Short mmCIF file of C-alpha atoms in Angstrom, two decimals:
data_model
loop_
_atom_site.label_atom_id
_atom_site.label_comp_id
_atom_site.label_asym_id
_atom_site.label_seq_id
_atom_site.Cartn_x
_atom_site.Cartn_y
_atom_site.Cartn_z
CA UNK A 113 14.94 14.99 -71.20
CA UNK A 114 11.77 16.98 -71.72
CA UNK A 115 10.02 19.03 -69.07
CA UNK A 116 6.98 16.81 -69.39
CA UNK A 117 9.09 13.79 -68.47
CA UNK A 118 10.20 15.51 -65.24
CA UNK A 119 6.69 16.28 -64.02
CA UNK A 120 6.07 12.83 -62.46
CA UNK A 121 9.37 13.08 -60.57
CA UNK A 122 8.54 16.60 -59.33
CA UNK A 123 5.06 15.47 -58.26
CA UNK A 124 6.48 12.45 -56.42
CA UNK A 125 9.09 14.62 -54.66
CA UNK A 126 6.43 17.17 -53.64
CA UNK A 127 4.21 14.36 -52.38
CA UNK A 128 7.05 12.94 -50.26
CA UNK A 129 7.82 16.35 -48.71
CA UNK A 130 4.13 16.87 -47.94
CA UNK A 131 3.87 13.41 -46.36
CA UNK A 132 6.93 14.03 -44.18
CA UNK A 133 5.51 17.38 -43.02
CA UNK A 134 2.16 15.78 -42.20
CA UNK A 135 3.85 13.02 -40.19
CA UNK A 136 5.97 15.64 -38.37
CA UNK A 137 2.87 17.69 -37.51
CA UNK A 138 1.11 14.59 -36.20
CA UNK A 139 4.07 13.64 -34.00
CA UNK A 140 4.38 17.18 -32.60
CA UNK A 141 0.62 17.29 -32.01
CA UNK A 142 0.67 14.00 -30.09
CA UNK A 143 3.69 15.07 -28.03
CA UNK A 144 1.98 18.33 -27.03
CA UNK A 145 -1.26 16.54 -26.14
CA UNK A 146 0.55 13.99 -23.99
CA UNK A 147 2.58 16.76 -22.32
CA UNK A 148 -0.60 18.63 -21.36
CA UNK A 149 -2.13 15.39 -20.06
CA UNK A 150 1.05 14.73 -18.05
CA UNK A 151 0.86 18.20 -16.47
CA UNK A 152 -2.81 17.74 -15.62
CA UNK A 153 -2.15 14.34 -14.01
CA UNK A 154 0.84 15.76 -12.08
CA UNK A 155 -1.28 18.64 -10.77
CA UNK A 156 -4.10 16.30 -9.76
CA UNK A 157 -1.75 13.94 -7.92
CA UNK A 158 -0.62 16.86 -5.73
CA UNK A 159 -4.09 18.25 -5.10
CA UNK A 160 -7.12 16.52 -3.62
CA UNK A 161 -9.50 19.18 -4.92
CA UNK A 162 -8.40 18.73 -8.52
CA UNK A 163 -8.61 14.95 -8.15
CA UNK A 164 -12.21 15.34 -6.98
CA UNK A 165 -12.83 17.69 -9.91
CA UNK A 166 -11.41 15.10 -12.33
CA UNK A 167 -13.73 12.42 -10.95
CA UNK A 168 -16.71 14.77 -11.26
CA UNK A 169 -15.91 15.69 -14.88
CA UNK A 170 -15.36 12.02 -15.75
CA UNK A 171 -18.74 11.13 -14.24
CA UNK A 172 -20.48 13.88 -16.24
CA UNK A 173 -18.81 12.73 -19.49
CA UNK A 174 -19.91 9.15 -18.87
CA UNK A 175 -23.43 10.44 -18.17
CA UNK A 176 -23.29 12.42 -21.45
CA UNK A 177 -22.41 9.26 -23.40
CA UNK A 178 -25.20 7.37 -21.64
CA UNK A 179 -27.87 9.99 -22.40
CA UNK A 180 -26.73 10.33 -26.04
CA UNK A 181 -26.84 6.59 -26.68
CA UNK A 182 -30.29 6.21 -25.12
CA UNK A 183 -31.50 9.50 -26.67
CA UNK A 184 -32.76 10.87 -23.36
CA UNK A 185 -33.40 14.39 -24.64
CA UNK A 186 -34.34 16.05 -21.32
CA UNK A 187 -31.40 14.53 -19.45
CA UNK A 188 -29.09 15.27 -22.39
CA UNK A 189 -30.12 18.93 -22.30
CA UNK A 190 -29.43 19.06 -18.55
CA UNK A 191 -25.97 17.52 -18.97
CA UNK A 192 -25.15 19.95 -21.79
CA UNK A 193 -26.16 22.86 -19.56
CA UNK A 194 -23.93 21.57 -16.76
CA UNK A 195 -21.01 21.21 -19.16
CA UNK A 196 -21.56 24.71 -20.57
CA UNK A 197 -21.75 26.52 -17.24
CA UNK A 198 -19.41 24.09 -15.52
CA UNK A 199 -16.42 25.47 -17.42
CA UNK A 200 -17.09 28.95 -16.00
CA UNK A 201 -17.58 27.54 -12.50
CA UNK A 202 -14.34 25.55 -12.71
CA UNK A 203 -12.37 28.63 -13.76
CA UNK A 204 -13.76 30.62 -10.82
CA UNK A 205 -13.52 27.95 -8.11
CA UNK A 206 -10.20 26.44 -9.19
CA UNK A 207 -8.44 29.67 -10.11
CA UNK A 208 -5.42 29.00 -7.80
CA UNK A 209 -4.92 25.53 -9.30
CA UNK A 210 -5.19 26.84 -12.86
CA UNK A 211 -2.64 29.56 -12.07
CA UNK A 212 -0.34 26.94 -10.57
CA UNK A 213 -0.65 24.82 -13.72
CA UNK A 214 0.17 27.79 -15.97
CA UNK A 215 3.17 28.61 -13.78
CA UNK A 216 4.34 25.02 -14.07
CA UNK A 217 4.01 25.09 -17.88
CA UNK A 218 6.15 28.22 -18.06
CA UNK A 219 8.76 26.99 -15.61
CA UNK A 220 11.43 24.45 -16.52
CA UNK A 221 13.00 24.29 -13.08
CA UNK A 222 12.38 26.10 -9.82
CA UNK A 223 15.67 27.09 -8.28
CA UNK A 224 15.53 27.19 -4.52
CA UNK A 225 18.01 29.23 -2.55
CA UNK A 226 18.95 26.35 -0.30
CA UNK A 227 20.25 24.44 -3.36
CA UNK A 228 23.33 26.69 -3.31
CA UNK A 229 24.00 26.28 0.41
CA UNK A 230 26.73 24.07 1.82
CA UNK A 231 25.81 20.99 3.84
CA UNK A 232 27.04 22.73 7.01
CA UNK A 233 24.71 25.66 6.37
CA UNK A 234 21.80 23.32 5.70
CA UNK A 235 22.55 21.53 8.97
CA UNK A 236 22.53 24.88 10.79
CA UNK A 237 19.18 25.84 9.27
CA UNK A 238 17.75 22.46 10.21
CA UNK A 239 19.02 22.87 13.78
CA UNK A 240 17.27 26.27 13.99
CA UNK A 241 14.00 24.85 12.68
CA UNK A 242 14.02 21.77 14.90
CA UNK A 243 14.97 23.85 17.94
CA UNK A 244 12.19 26.37 17.28
CA UNK A 245 9.45 23.81 16.64
CA UNK A 246 10.52 21.70 19.63
CA UNK A 247 10.49 24.77 21.91
CA UNK A 248 7.04 25.80 20.65
CA UNK A 249 5.80 22.26 21.27
CA UNK A 250 7.22 22.07 24.80
CA UNK A 251 5.69 25.45 25.69
CA UNK A 252 2.39 24.53 24.01
CA UNK A 253 2.56 27.62 21.86
CA UNK A 254 0.34 27.35 18.79
CA UNK A 255 2.23 27.70 15.52
CA UNK A 256 1.72 27.33 11.77
CA UNK A 257 4.86 27.14 9.61
CA UNK A 258 4.67 26.48 5.87
CA UNK A 259 7.52 25.54 3.53
CA UNK A 260 7.14 26.45 -0.12
CA UNK A 261 8.22 23.62 -2.40
CA UNK A 262 7.61 23.43 -6.16
CA UNK A 263 4.37 25.40 -6.33
CA UNK A 264 4.47 29.14 -5.67
CA UNK A 265 2.77 30.49 -2.53
CA UNK A 266 2.94 34.12 -3.65
CA UNK A 267 -0.84 34.63 -3.37
CA UNK A 268 -0.73 33.59 0.30
CA UNK A 269 2.51 35.45 1.01
CA UNK A 270 0.73 38.60 -0.12
CA UNK A 271 -1.97 38.09 2.52
CA UNK A 272 0.59 38.31 5.33
CA UNK A 273 3.20 40.72 6.65
CA UNK A 274 6.43 40.62 4.65
CA UNK A 275 9.54 39.83 6.71
CA UNK A 276 12.39 38.45 4.53
CA UNK A 277 14.48 37.33 7.51
CA UNK A 278 17.02 34.63 8.27
CA UNK A 279 15.78 31.33 9.70
CA UNK A 280 16.38 31.71 13.44
CA UNK A 281 14.78 29.82 16.32
CA UNK A 282 14.27 33.06 18.26
CA UNK A 283 12.35 34.56 15.35
CA UNK A 284 9.72 31.81 15.40
CA UNK A 285 9.28 31.86 19.17
CA UNK A 286 8.83 35.62 18.99
CA UNK A 287 6.35 35.53 16.09
CA UNK A 288 4.13 32.91 17.68
CA UNK A 289 4.21 34.36 21.19
CA UNK A 290 0.59 35.18 21.98
CA UNK A 291 1.40 38.80 22.75
CA UNK A 292 2.52 39.63 19.21
CA UNK A 293 0.12 40.76 16.44
CA UNK A 294 1.68 38.24 14.01
CA UNK A 295 1.01 35.05 15.98
CA UNK A 296 -2.44 34.38 14.56
CA UNK A 297 -1.59 33.39 10.98
CA UNK A 298 0.99 31.27 9.19
CA UNK A 299 4.68 31.94 8.72
CA UNK A 300 5.96 31.02 5.26
CA UNK A 301 9.51 29.87 4.46
CA UNK A 302 10.81 30.13 0.91
CA UNK A 303 14.22 28.60 0.33
CA UNK A 304 16.42 29.73 3.23
CA UNK A 305 14.35 32.83 4.09
CA UNK A 306 11.35 33.53 6.28
CA UNK A 307 9.38 35.62 3.80
CA UNK A 308 6.23 36.51 5.75
CA UNK A 309 4.15 36.01 8.88
CA UNK A 310 0.42 36.25 9.64
CA UNK A 311 -0.55 34.75 6.27
CA UNK A 312 -4.02 33.27 5.97
CA UNK A 313 -5.18 30.13 4.15
CA UNK A 314 -8.59 28.85 3.05
CA UNK A 315 -9.69 26.24 5.63
CA UNK A 316 -10.38 22.67 4.62
CA UNK A 317 -13.93 21.40 4.16
CA UNK A 318 -13.02 18.03 5.62
CA UNK A 319 -14.83 16.90 8.74
CA UNK A 320 -12.28 16.93 11.57
CA UNK A 321 -12.32 15.94 15.20
CA UNK A 322 -13.17 18.76 17.64
CA UNK A 323 -9.62 18.29 18.94
CA UNK A 324 -8.38 20.11 15.83
CA UNK A 325 -8.70 23.88 15.71
CA UNK A 326 -8.44 26.65 13.14
CA UNK A 327 -4.68 26.12 12.63
CA UNK A 328 -5.14 22.49 11.66
CA UNK A 329 -8.01 23.35 9.32
CA UNK A 330 -5.88 26.04 7.66
CA UNK A 331 -2.91 23.67 7.34
CA UNK A 332 -5.05 21.05 5.65
CA UNK A 333 -6.60 23.71 3.43
CA UNK A 334 -3.28 24.89 2.01
CA UNK A 335 -2.05 21.30 1.61
CA UNK A 336 -5.09 20.48 -0.53
CA UNK A 337 -4.34 23.17 -3.12
CA UNK A 338 -0.51 23.29 -3.13
CA UNK A 339 2.39 20.85 -2.69
CA UNK A 340 3.65 22.73 0.37
CA UNK A 341 4.59 21.25 3.73
CA UNK A 342 2.94 22.86 6.76
CA UNK A 343 4.02 22.18 10.33
CA UNK A 344 1.32 22.70 12.96
CA UNK A 345 1.94 22.94 16.70
CA UNK A 346 -1.18 22.49 18.82
CA UNK A 347 -1.82 25.19 21.39
CA UNK A 348 -3.79 22.79 23.60
CA UNK A 349 -1.50 19.75 23.62
CA UNK A 350 1.79 20.85 22.04
CA UNK A 351 1.43 18.05 19.47
CA UNK A 352 3.41 18.50 16.26
CA UNK A 353 1.67 17.60 12.99
CA UNK A 354 2.60 17.71 9.30
CA UNK A 355 0.00 18.65 6.68
CA UNK A 356 0.70 17.43 3.13
CA UNK A 357 -1.50 16.30 0.23
CA UNK A 358 -4.70 16.98 2.18
CA UNK A 359 -3.63 14.73 5.06
CA UNK A 360 -2.60 15.44 8.63
CA UNK A 361 -0.19 13.23 10.54
CA UNK A 362 1.31 13.55 14.00
CA UNK A 363 5.09 13.67 14.34
CA UNK A 364 6.78 12.69 17.64
CA UNK A 365 9.39 15.21 18.79
CA UNK A 366 12.18 12.64 18.58
CA UNK A 367 11.31 12.03 14.91
CA UNK A 368 10.94 15.71 13.99
CA UNK A 369 14.38 16.22 12.47
CA UNK A 370 14.31 13.04 10.39
CA UNK A 371 10.80 13.83 9.19
CA UNK A 372 11.77 17.36 8.15
CA UNK A 373 14.86 16.13 6.32
CA UNK A 374 12.75 13.57 4.48
CA UNK A 375 9.96 16.00 3.55
CA UNK A 376 12.11 18.98 2.56
CA UNK A 377 14.66 16.87 0.69
CA UNK A 378 17.33 19.55 1.17
CA UNK A 379 20.24 17.13 1.40
CA UNK A 380 19.33 15.08 -1.69
CA UNK A 381 19.29 17.94 -4.19
CA UNK A 382 22.83 17.39 -5.44
CA UNK A 383 22.32 13.65 -5.70
CA UNK A 384 19.18 14.14 -7.80
CA UNK A 385 20.87 16.67 -10.07
CA UNK A 386 23.64 14.19 -10.75
CA UNK A 387 21.32 11.36 -11.77
#
């Protein structure tokens, strides 16, 4: 067989390899795009501010399509200007959310210290927490306790006083006693450790009843930009409230333990890992 006779076969083989590579690139490209979209949707579901941002961007894009179709030059120029400078504004205003998204992209699984604890130890920690919060509520001692979940709270931990202590009921009642310099901010729990006290959060911009003070505004603020759980004890009434996903809800004392177990999900970790 001559070399010239083999050329069509070589060309066909090269074409097939090229086609397979192009299909592979397209599949990888689509997978990456859908993964990024999934991360964006996941972040927005956990954050009211990013959901509002998404609605605003969607509205501007629809407006851009409208002005382009109708050839409204002045309005089209204004929308283009908003889009150009809006990217810079988004990066500045939503810097914590963007950092959280980048952390999530680079993290396959967040290992929490309480995952390695026995059920008896988890029960003991829960007893300490319930006892401390109940005591603070009965004494009408204002308190702000935040539990880190999937999203890192390192930026807010750095605003407070580092502690790195065991979870003990006496520790919380001491921290939030009005005579201590640490009582005015939030105490943050990471895994099975109290990592800091006197941390400060950006307050919410929601309109709240005058019955809610600075602690409630701070609790809502941190819940709007992270997936954390924050427990608030009112100084005026002793009422216990949970702040999650930009919402505040009151928790009766008799339901405190069950509500904490449900929110923290400590006792379901092994079940989920086995699914």
